[in-house]
GROMACS .gro file of C-alpha atoms in nm:
model
  369
    1MET     CA    1   2.795   4.872   1.161
    2ASP     CA    2   2.377   4.971   1.076
    3TRP     CA    3   2.242   4.636   1.031
    4ARG     CA    4   1.877   4.604   0.827
    5TRP     CA    5   1.755   4.251   0.725
    6GLU     CA    6   1.894   4.246   0.393
    7ALA     CA    7   2.198   4.281   0.502
    8ALA     CA    8   2.224   3.962   0.761
    9ILE     CA    9   2.013   3.763   0.553
   10SER     CA   10   2.305   3.867   0.342
   11GLU     CA   11   2.524   3.778   0.577
   12GLY     CA   12   2.398   3.513   0.622
   13TRP     CA   13   2.430   3.330   0.274
   14ARG     CA   14   2.811   3.461   0.303
   15ASN     CA   15   2.863   3.215   0.601
   16TRP     CA   16   2.676   2.956   0.473
   17VAL     CA   17   2.896   2.996   0.085
   18SER     CA   18   3.261   2.997   0.294
   19GLY     CA   19   3.145   2.708   0.529
   20ARG     CA   20   3.278   2.496   0.234
   21TRP     CA   21   3.375   2.206   0.464
   22VAL     CA   22   3.153   2.248   0.746
   23SER     CA   23   2.821   2.376   0.552
   24ILE     CA   24   2.896   2.006   0.340
   25ILE     CA   25   2.892   1.755   0.614
   26VAL     CA   26   2.599   1.898   0.809
   27THR     CA   27   2.366   1.973   0.434
   28LEU     CA   28   2.457   1.557   0.400
   29LEU     CA   29   2.346   1.482   0.693
   30ALA     CA   30   1.991   1.706   0.657
   31ILE     CA   31   2.016   1.488   0.321
   32VAL     CA   32   2.059   1.199   0.560
   33ALA     CA   33   1.791   1.281   0.806
   34VAL     CA   34   1.556   1.354   0.466
   35ALA     CA   35   1.649   1.012   0.267
   36LEU     CA   36   1.603   0.820   0.598
   37PRO     CA   37   1.347   0.740   0.748
   38ALA     CA   38   1.148   0.886   0.403
   39THR     CA   39   1.240   0.565   0.241
   40ALA     CA   40   1.203   0.310   0.446
   41ASP     CA   41   0.890   0.413   0.639
   42ALA     CA   42   0.788   0.361   0.230
   43LEU     CA   43   0.965   0.064   0.210
   44VAL     CA   44   0.776  -0.074   0.530
   45ALA     CA   45   0.406   0.062   0.339
   46ALA     CA   46   0.532  -0.112   0.025
   47ARG     CA   47   0.550  -0.428   0.219
   48VAL     CA   48   0.281  -0.403   0.438
   49ALA     CA   49   0.005  -0.309   0.050
   50ARG     CA   50   0.194  -0.622  -0.146
   51ALA     CA   51   0.159  -0.872   0.178
   52GLU     CA   52  -0.211  -0.725   0.155
   53GLN     CA   53  -0.237  -0.715  -0.183
   54VAL     CA   54  -0.194  -1.078  -0.219
   55TRP     CA   55  -0.357  -1.200   0.045
   56ILE     CA   56  -0.697  -0.949  -0.126
   57ASP     CA   57  -0.620  -1.207  -0.455
   58SER     CA   58  -0.597  -1.487  -0.293
   59GLY     CA   59  -0.935  -1.410  -0.231
   60GLY     CA   60  -0.945  -1.193   0.102
   61ARG     CA   61  -1.247  -1.017   0.206
   62VAL     CA   62  -1.450  -1.214  -0.017
   63LEU     CA   63  -1.678  -1.451   0.102
   64ILE     CA   64  -1.894  -1.716   0.087
   65ALA     CA   65  -2.292  -1.792   0.074
   66THR     CA   66  -2.391  -2.140   0.090
   67ASN     CA   67  -2.707  -2.287   0.235
   68GLU     CA   68  -2.748  -2.649   0.140
   69LEU     CA   69  -3.089  -2.711   0.138
   70ARG     CA   70  -3.206  -2.469  -0.142
   71GLY     CA   71  -2.919  -2.294  -0.232
   72VAL     CA   72  -2.869  -1.949  -0.314
   73ASP     CA   73  -3.095  -1.753  -0.531
   74ALA     CA   74  -2.834  -1.645  -0.827
   75SER     CA   75  -3.028  -1.301  -0.901
   76LEU     CA   76  -3.003  -1.230  -0.595
   77CYS     CA   77  -2.663  -1.256  -0.548
   78GLU     CA   78  -2.642  -1.120  -0.877
   79ARG     CA   79  -2.793  -0.817  -0.795
   80LEU     CA   80  -2.575  -0.778  -0.541
   81ARG     CA   81  -2.272  -0.596  -0.737
   82LEU     CA   82  -2.473  -0.290  -0.757
   83THR     CA   83  -2.574  -0.332  -0.339
   84PRO     CA   84  -2.272  -0.066  -0.139
   85GLY     CA   85  -2.037  -0.168   0.009
   86VAL     CA   86  -1.980  -0.472  -0.247
   87ASP     CA   87  -1.787  -0.442  -0.477
   88ALA     CA   88  -1.822  -0.767  -0.728
   89ALA     CA   89  -2.023  -1.063  -0.657
   90ALA     CA   90  -2.145  -1.395  -0.817
   91ALA     CA   91  -2.390  -1.704  -0.837
   92VAL     CA   92  -2.130  -2.044  -0.874
   93THR     CA   93  -2.272  -2.386  -0.933
   94ARG     CA   94  -2.035  -2.709  -0.951
   95LEU     CA   95  -2.164  -2.988  -1.220
   96PRO     CA   96  -2.075  -3.278  -1.144
   97ASP     CA   97  -1.891  -3.425  -1.463
   98LEU     CA   98  -1.533  -3.413  -1.594
   99VAL     CA   99  -1.427  -3.267  -1.881
  100GLY     CA  100  -1.118  -3.265  -2.151
  101THR     CA  101  -1.028  -3.066  -2.399
  102ALA     CA  102  -0.956  -3.207  -2.834
  103VAL     CA  103  -0.553  -3.127  -2.671
  104ALA     CA  104  -0.644  -3.350  -2.404
  105PRO     CA  105  -0.914  -3.602  -2.347
  106GLY     CA  106  -0.857  -3.704  -2.064
  107ALA     CA  107  -0.752  -3.375  -1.882
  108ASP     CA  108  -1.044  -3.476  -1.657
  109LEU     CA  109  -1.120  -3.106  -1.592
  110SER     CA  110  -1.405  -2.967  -1.306
  111VAL     CA  111  -1.601  -2.752  -1.426
  112THR     CA  112  -1.840  -2.497  -1.281
  113THR     CA  113  -2.035  -2.248  -1.437
  114ALA     CA  114  -2.107  -1.801  -1.266
  115THR     CA  115  -2.272  -1.578  -1.337
  116ALA     CA  116  -2.163  -1.208  -1.550
  117GLY     CA  117  -2.001  -1.102  -1.244
  118ILE     CA  118  -1.797  -1.354  -1.214
  119SER     CA  119  -1.539  -1.073  -1.455
  120GLY     CA  120  -1.541  -0.877  -1.152
  121LEU     CA  121  -1.456  -1.123  -0.911
  122LEU     CA  122  -1.231  -1.246  -1.090
  123ARG     CA  123  -1.121  -0.887  -1.139
  124LEU     CA  124  -1.159  -0.931  -1.539
  125ALA     CA  125  -1.097  -0.658  -1.773
  126HIS     CA  126  -1.425  -0.718  -2.015
  127PRO     CA  127  -1.691  -0.945  -1.870
  128ILE     CA  128  -1.688  -1.266  -2.086
  129ASP     CA  129  -1.889  -1.417  -2.317
  130GLY     CA  130  -1.716  -1.731  -2.309
  131ILE     CA  131  -1.511  -1.991  -2.177
  132VAL     CA  132  -1.295  -1.952  -1.887
  133ILE     CA  133  -0.990  -2.148  -1.843
  134GLY     CA  134  -0.765  -2.162  -1.553
  135GLN     CA  135  -0.430  -2.025  -1.560
  136THR     CA  136  -0.315  -2.331  -1.406
  137ILE     CA  137  -0.402  -2.556  -1.706
  138THR     CA  138  -0.340  -2.342  -2.037
  139ASP     CA  139   0.039  -2.513  -2.150
  140ARG     CA  140  -0.147  -2.895  -2.088
  141ILE     CA  141  -0.528  -2.825  -2.212
  142GLY     CA  142  -0.423  -2.638  -2.539
  143ALA     CA  143  -0.640  -2.311  -2.475
  144GLY     CA  144  -0.599  -2.143  -2.815
  145GLU     CA  145  -0.897  -1.877  -2.950
  146SER     CA  146  -1.128  -2.145  -2.832
  147VAL     CA  147  -1.167  -2.451  -2.700
  148THR     CA  148  -1.356  -2.797  -2.809
  149LEU     CA  149  -1.450  -2.950  -2.409
  150LEU     CA  150  -1.535  -3.319  -2.382
  151PRO     CA  151  -1.775  -3.415  -2.178
  152ARG     CA  152  -1.770  -3.747  -1.926
  153ARG     CA  153  -1.916  -3.832  -1.614
  154ASN     CA  154  -1.707  -3.806  -1.310
  155PRO     CA  155  -1.590  -4.176  -1.259
  156THR     CA  156  -1.568  -4.094  -0.887
  157THR     CA  157  -1.974  -4.033  -0.866
  158THR     CA  158  -2.064  -4.270  -1.176
  159GLY     CA  159  -1.864  -4.528  -1.184
  160ASP     CA  160  -1.858  -4.516  -1.477
  161PRO     CA  161  -1.641  -4.213  -1.649
  162THR     CA  162  -1.854  -4.301  -2.051
  163SER     CA  163  -2.255  -4.367  -1.891
  164GLY     CA  164  -2.529  -4.135  -2.011
  165PRO     CA  165  -2.525  -3.791  -2.105
  166THR     CA  166  -2.354  -3.513  -1.882
  167ASP     CA  167  -2.456  -3.097  -1.873
  168VAL     CA  168  -2.177  -2.928  -2.050
  169PRO     CA  169  -2.225  -2.887  -2.390
  170ALA     CA  170  -1.903  -2.934  -2.604
  171GLY     CA  171  -1.879  -2.636  -2.711
  172PRO     CA  172  -1.624  -2.524  -2.903
  173TRP     CA  173  -1.619  -2.267  -2.701
  174HIS     CA  174  -1.490  -1.937  -2.778
  175VAL     CA  175  -1.190  -1.867  -2.511
  176SER     CA  176  -1.356  -1.547  -2.289
  177ALA     CA  177  -1.003  -1.524  -2.032
  178ILE     CA  178  -0.726  -1.690  -1.801
  179ALA     CA  179  -0.802  -1.642  -1.507
  180ASP     CA  180  -0.627  -1.759  -1.132
  181LEU     CA  181  -0.918  -1.978  -0.991
  182SER     CA  182  -0.784  -2.004  -0.693
  183VAL     CA  183  -0.996  -1.742  -0.564
  184LEU     CA  184  -1.244  -1.934  -0.585
  185GLY     CA  185  -1.073  -2.207  -0.410
  186GLU     CA  186  -0.840  -2.505  -0.478
  187ALA     CA  187  -1.132  -2.738  -0.583
  188TYR     CA  188  -1.186  -2.454  -0.935
  189ALA     CA  189  -0.856  -2.415  -1.021
  190TYR     CA  190  -0.783  -2.712  -1.204
  191GLY     CA  191  -1.129  -2.703  -1.438
  192VAL     CA  192  -1.315  -2.410  -1.669
  193ILE     CA  193  -1.569  -2.228  -1.596
  194LEU     CA  194  -1.875  -2.187  -1.831
  195PRO     CA  195  -2.120  -1.883  -1.866
  196THR     CA  196  -2.472  -1.891  -1.742
  197LEU     CA  197  -2.764  -1.648  -1.678
  198ALA     CA  198  -2.869  -1.554  -1.282
  199HIS     CA  199  -3.184  -1.731  -1.205
  200GLY     CA  200  -3.282  -2.025  -1.012
  201PRO     CA  201  -3.053  -2.178  -0.715
  202ALA     CA  202  -2.743  -2.192  -0.706
  203ASP     CA  203  -2.419  -2.360  -0.482
  204ALA     CA  204  -2.264  -2.059  -0.284
  205CYS     CA  205  -2.260  -1.671  -0.408
  206TYR     CA  206  -1.905  -1.521  -0.396
  207VAL     CA  207  -1.912  -1.151  -0.273
  208ARG     CA  208  -1.598  -0.975  -0.256
  209ALA     CA  209  -1.645  -0.740   0.046
  210ALA     CA  210  -1.572  -0.321  -0.012
  211PRO     CA  211  -1.248  -0.183   0.249
  212GLY     CA  212  -1.412  -0.218   0.600
  213GLN     CA  213  -1.707  -0.338   0.490
  214THR     CA  214  -1.656  -0.665   0.536
  215ASN     CA  215  -1.790  -0.739   0.851
  216ALA     CA  216  -2.095  -0.593   0.772
  217LEU     CA  217  -2.140  -0.838   0.499
  218ARG     CA  218  -2.153  -1.095   0.660
  219ASP     CA  219  -2.366  -0.995   0.972
  220ALA     CA  220  -2.629  -0.909   0.578
  221LEU     CA  221  -2.599  -1.211   0.410
  222PRO     CA  222  -2.786  -1.441   0.607
  223ALA     CA  223  -3.123  -1.221   0.610
  224ILE     CA  224  -3.078  -1.146   0.246
  225PHE     CA  225  -3.000  -1.472   0.134
  226GLY     CA  226  -3.283  -1.597   0.347
  227SER     CA  227  -3.233  -1.812   0.646
  228THR     CA  228  -3.442  -2.051   0.916
  229ILE     CA  229  -3.330  -2.340   1.151
  230THR     CA  230  -3.433  -2.657   0.879
  231ALA     CA  231  -3.244  -2.463   0.635
  232PRO     CA  232  -2.989  -2.177   0.789
  233THR     CA  233  -2.751  -1.932   0.495
  234VAL     CA  234  -2.351  -2.031   0.559
  235VAL     CA  235  -2.174  -1.710   0.544
  236GLU     CA  236  -1.773  -1.808   0.584
  237ASP     CA  237  -1.463  -1.624   0.525
  238ARG     CA  238  -1.268  -1.767   0.097
  239LEU     CA  239  -0.946  -1.766   0.358
  240ILE     CA  240  -0.958  -1.888   0.731
  241GLY     CA  241  -0.876  -1.624   0.964
  242GLY     CA  242  -0.783  -1.688   1.345
  243ALA     CA  243  -0.541  -1.544   1.644
  244PHE     CA  244  -0.266  -1.587   1.390
  245SER     CA  245  -0.407  -1.499   1.093
  246ARG     CA  246  -0.233  -1.131   0.981
  247ASP     CA  247  -0.431  -0.732   0.997
  248TYR     CA  248  -0.309  -0.541   0.762
  249VAL     CA  249  -0.477  -0.258   0.861
  250VAL     CA  250  -0.349  -0.246   1.245
  251GLU     CA  251  -0.005  -0.326   1.030
  252TYR     CA  252   0.024  -0.010   0.886
  253ARG     CA  253  -0.141   0.187   1.097
  254GLU     CA  254   0.101   0.069   1.343
  255ARG     CA  255   0.444   0.041   1.189
  256PRO     CA  256   0.723   0.178   1.376
  257THR     CA  257   0.850   0.364   1.095
  258ALA     CA  258   0.584   0.529   1.143
  259TRP     CA  259   0.752   0.814   1.347
  260LEU     CA  260   1.062   0.808   1.273
  261ALA     CA  261   1.085   1.116   1.116
  262ILE     CA  262   1.030   1.261   1.420
  263ALA     CA  263   1.359   1.118   1.566
  264SER     CA  264   1.487   1.155   1.331
  265GLY     CA  265   1.405   1.581   1.251
  266ALA     CA  266   1.521   1.579   1.660
  267ALA     CA  267   1.828   1.399   1.597
  268LEU     CA  268   1.913   1.680   1.295
  269GLY     CA  269   1.758   1.935   1.535
  270ALA     CA  270   2.002   1.863   1.783
  271MET     CA  271   2.321   1.851   1.594
  272TRP     CA  272   2.189   2.258   1.416
  273LEU     CA  273   2.195   2.309   1.816
  274LEU     CA  274   2.549   2.139   1.942
  275LEU     CA  275   2.765   2.323   1.590
  276ARG     CA  276   2.589   2.692   1.685
  277TRP     CA  277   2.688   2.596   2.067
  278VAL     CA  278   3.072   2.562   1.924
  279ARG     CA  279   3.070   2.846   1.694
  280ARG     CA  280   2.911   3.046   1.970
  281GLY     CA  281   3.213   3.256   1.924
  282GLN     CA  282   3.082   3.384   1.621
  283ASP     CA  283   2.767   3.572   1.782
  284SER     CA  284   2.885   3.699   2.027
  285LEU     CA  285   3.157   3.868   1.743
  286TYR     CA  286   2.880   4.002   1.547
  287ALA     CA  287   2.735   4.151   1.896
  288THR     CA  288   3.095   4.330   1.907
  289VAL     CA  289   2.977   4.502   1.582
  290GLY     CA  290   2.615   4.595   1.684
  291ALA     CA  291   2.472   4.248   1.561
  292GLY     CA  292   2.127   4.276   1.852
  293THR     CA  293   1.997   3.950   1.921
  294ARG     CA  294   1.676   4.014   1.697
  295THR     CA  295   1.972   4.010   1.402
  296ARG     CA  296   2.240   3.741   1.513
  297GLY     CA  297   1.962   3.573   1.488
  298LEU     CA  298   1.822   3.583   1.094
  299ILE     CA  299   2.202   3.494   1.067
  300ARG     CA  300   2.179   3.218   1.156
  301MET     CA  301   1.823   3.074   1.067
  302THR     CA  302   1.906   3.207   0.687
  303GLU     CA  303   2.210   2.970   0.714
  304TRP     CA  304   2.021   2.653   0.886
  305ALA     CA  305   1.706   2.734   0.540
  306LEU     CA  306   1.951   2.727   0.342
  307THR     CA  307   2.096   2.401   0.498
  308LEU     CA  308   1.712   2.320   0.535
  309ALA     CA  309   1.584   2.343   0.162
  310VAL     CA  310   1.911   2.178  -0.026
  311GLY     CA  311   1.918   1.885   0.231
  312THR     CA  312   1.535   1.863   0.189
  313ILE     CA  313   1.527   1.897  -0.139
  314LEU     CA  314   1.782   1.590  -0.256
  315GLY     CA  315   1.728   1.398   0.047
  316LEU     CA  316   1.336   1.435  -0.152
  317VAL     CA  317   1.471   1.337  -0.456
  318SER     CA  318   1.685   1.046  -0.328
  319ALA     CA  319   1.432   0.860  -0.117
  320THR     CA  320   1.221   0.974  -0.426
  321CYS     CA  321   1.407   0.751  -0.663
  322VAL     CA  322   1.514   0.442  -0.420
  323VAL     CA  323   1.120   0.379  -0.365
  324MET     CA  324   0.990   0.396  -0.684
  325ILE     CA  325   1.339   0.185  -0.829
  326THR     CA  326   1.253  -0.071  -0.527
  327THR     CA  327   0.932  -0.087  -0.526
  328GLY     CA  328   0.696   0.117  -0.799
  329GLN     CA  329   0.402   0.217  -0.582
  330PRO     CA  330   0.349   0.602  -0.664
  331GLU     CA  331   0.157   0.516  -0.337
  332THR     CA  332   0.348   0.540  -0.134
  333LEU     CA  333   0.503   0.928  -0.245
  334PRO     CA  334   0.263   1.012   0.046
  335LEU     CA  335   0.443   0.862   0.292
  336ILE     CA  336   0.725   1.081   0.132
  337ALA     CA  337   0.636   1.360   0.192
  338ARG     CA  338   0.522   1.361   0.509
  339SER     CA  339   0.832   1.229   0.662
  340THR     CA  340   0.978   1.538   0.513
  341VAL     CA  341   0.757   1.755   0.622
  342ILE     CA  342   0.820   1.599   0.982
  343VAL     CA  343   1.201   1.610   0.967
  344GLY     CA  344   1.115   1.978   0.860
  345ALA     CA  345   0.887   2.052   1.092
  346VAL     CA  346   1.095   1.849   1.400
  347SER     CA  347   1.404   2.063   1.274
  348SER     CA  348   1.315   2.386   1.262
  349ALA     CA  349   1.133   2.385   1.540
  350ILE     CA  350   1.440   2.214   1.793
  351ALA     CA  351   1.684   2.477   1.522
  352LEU     CA  352   1.493   2.728   1.629
  353VAL     CA  353   1.538   2.724   2.045
  354TRP     CA  354   1.922   2.854   1.961
  355VAL     CA  355   1.766   3.243   1.877
  356THR     CA  356   1.575   3.166   2.133
  357VAL     CA  357   1.736   3.171   2.455
  358PRO     CA  358   1.924   3.453   2.576
  359GLN     CA  359   2.258   3.378   2.540
  360ARG     CA  360   2.558   3.437   2.777
  361GLU     CA  361   2.778   3.750   2.803
  362ILE     CA  362   2.942   3.827   2.444
  363LEU     CA  363   3.304   3.832   2.781
  364THR     CA  364   3.207   3.548   2.910
  365THR     CA  365   3.139   3.364   2.543
  366LEU     CA  366   3.468   3.498   2.360
  367LYS     CA  367   3.722   3.455   2.753
  368ASP     CA  368   3.575   3.087   2.620
  369ARG     CA  369   3.729   3.109   2.319
   0.00000   0.00000   0.00000
């Protein structure tokens, strides 16, 4: 028989189609081998990403620069927004006065002034042009399009909540945004933020570092704001770290599912070798009708290519659907593709062993049958 490459590929196709249940079972195993590690790795990575985002939203990567004796320069703090490695920066001052509103006169809300950079720090969609109200108090004070504040002295500092003038303008104030103010600290969450110009000293400068820049900024901020022995500038993390704090970058890099695709690919390739060993008599029959080693290898690799192609496509689609429905994070798609490539490469490398390793004598193999 004249075994040209077209005939060998056609024979491999016929074998794969006529294999029926064997082809179906092997293809299903290939689908599982592709989908399982891709799904597991993507879900673990998505969980780490969600936890990191919660940490960031709560004040992760936020540094607070303070100087008790002379405060921090508000204009210098505001200009930090233009510095490479800084995501957002705002100068913040907590006023001693409390305020109520027309709807809730006794609300006792804290009042904080902040420069324009507060919109970036709070991840607002637009610059603030009015008051920012804490999310936790909107129901109580009846926040609408505008709010009239009722300033009064803080009874904890004056003893008389009605005595003397205050530093808080009554308004009415346009409500620019409702936001979670806990990123500034729990003491600010139950209150309001008023816009102010970036001049003079401020109580603190809040700086959100870009990924990987936290340590560099922590070291640089004292020099930027000026620090002396008598008037030191102190830089603190908004969220306290420590030996038991999580390092999300390390968690992501060292996640155990990252290389699960290698084990899955190896198992799929080993399964293919086992199948070929069980059905090794077929190769001997091909040899008896004139099919050489190269021809037999082309037949088997055609069968393998068809199995892997169908398994890869369906496994990739399955993993993508599960991950997107579960997490809704398109950022995980590259991880799914990476895992799929690894499974295909590892399993194919092992499957090639059957066509590269010398086979036994034809008569010996036929006797085994």
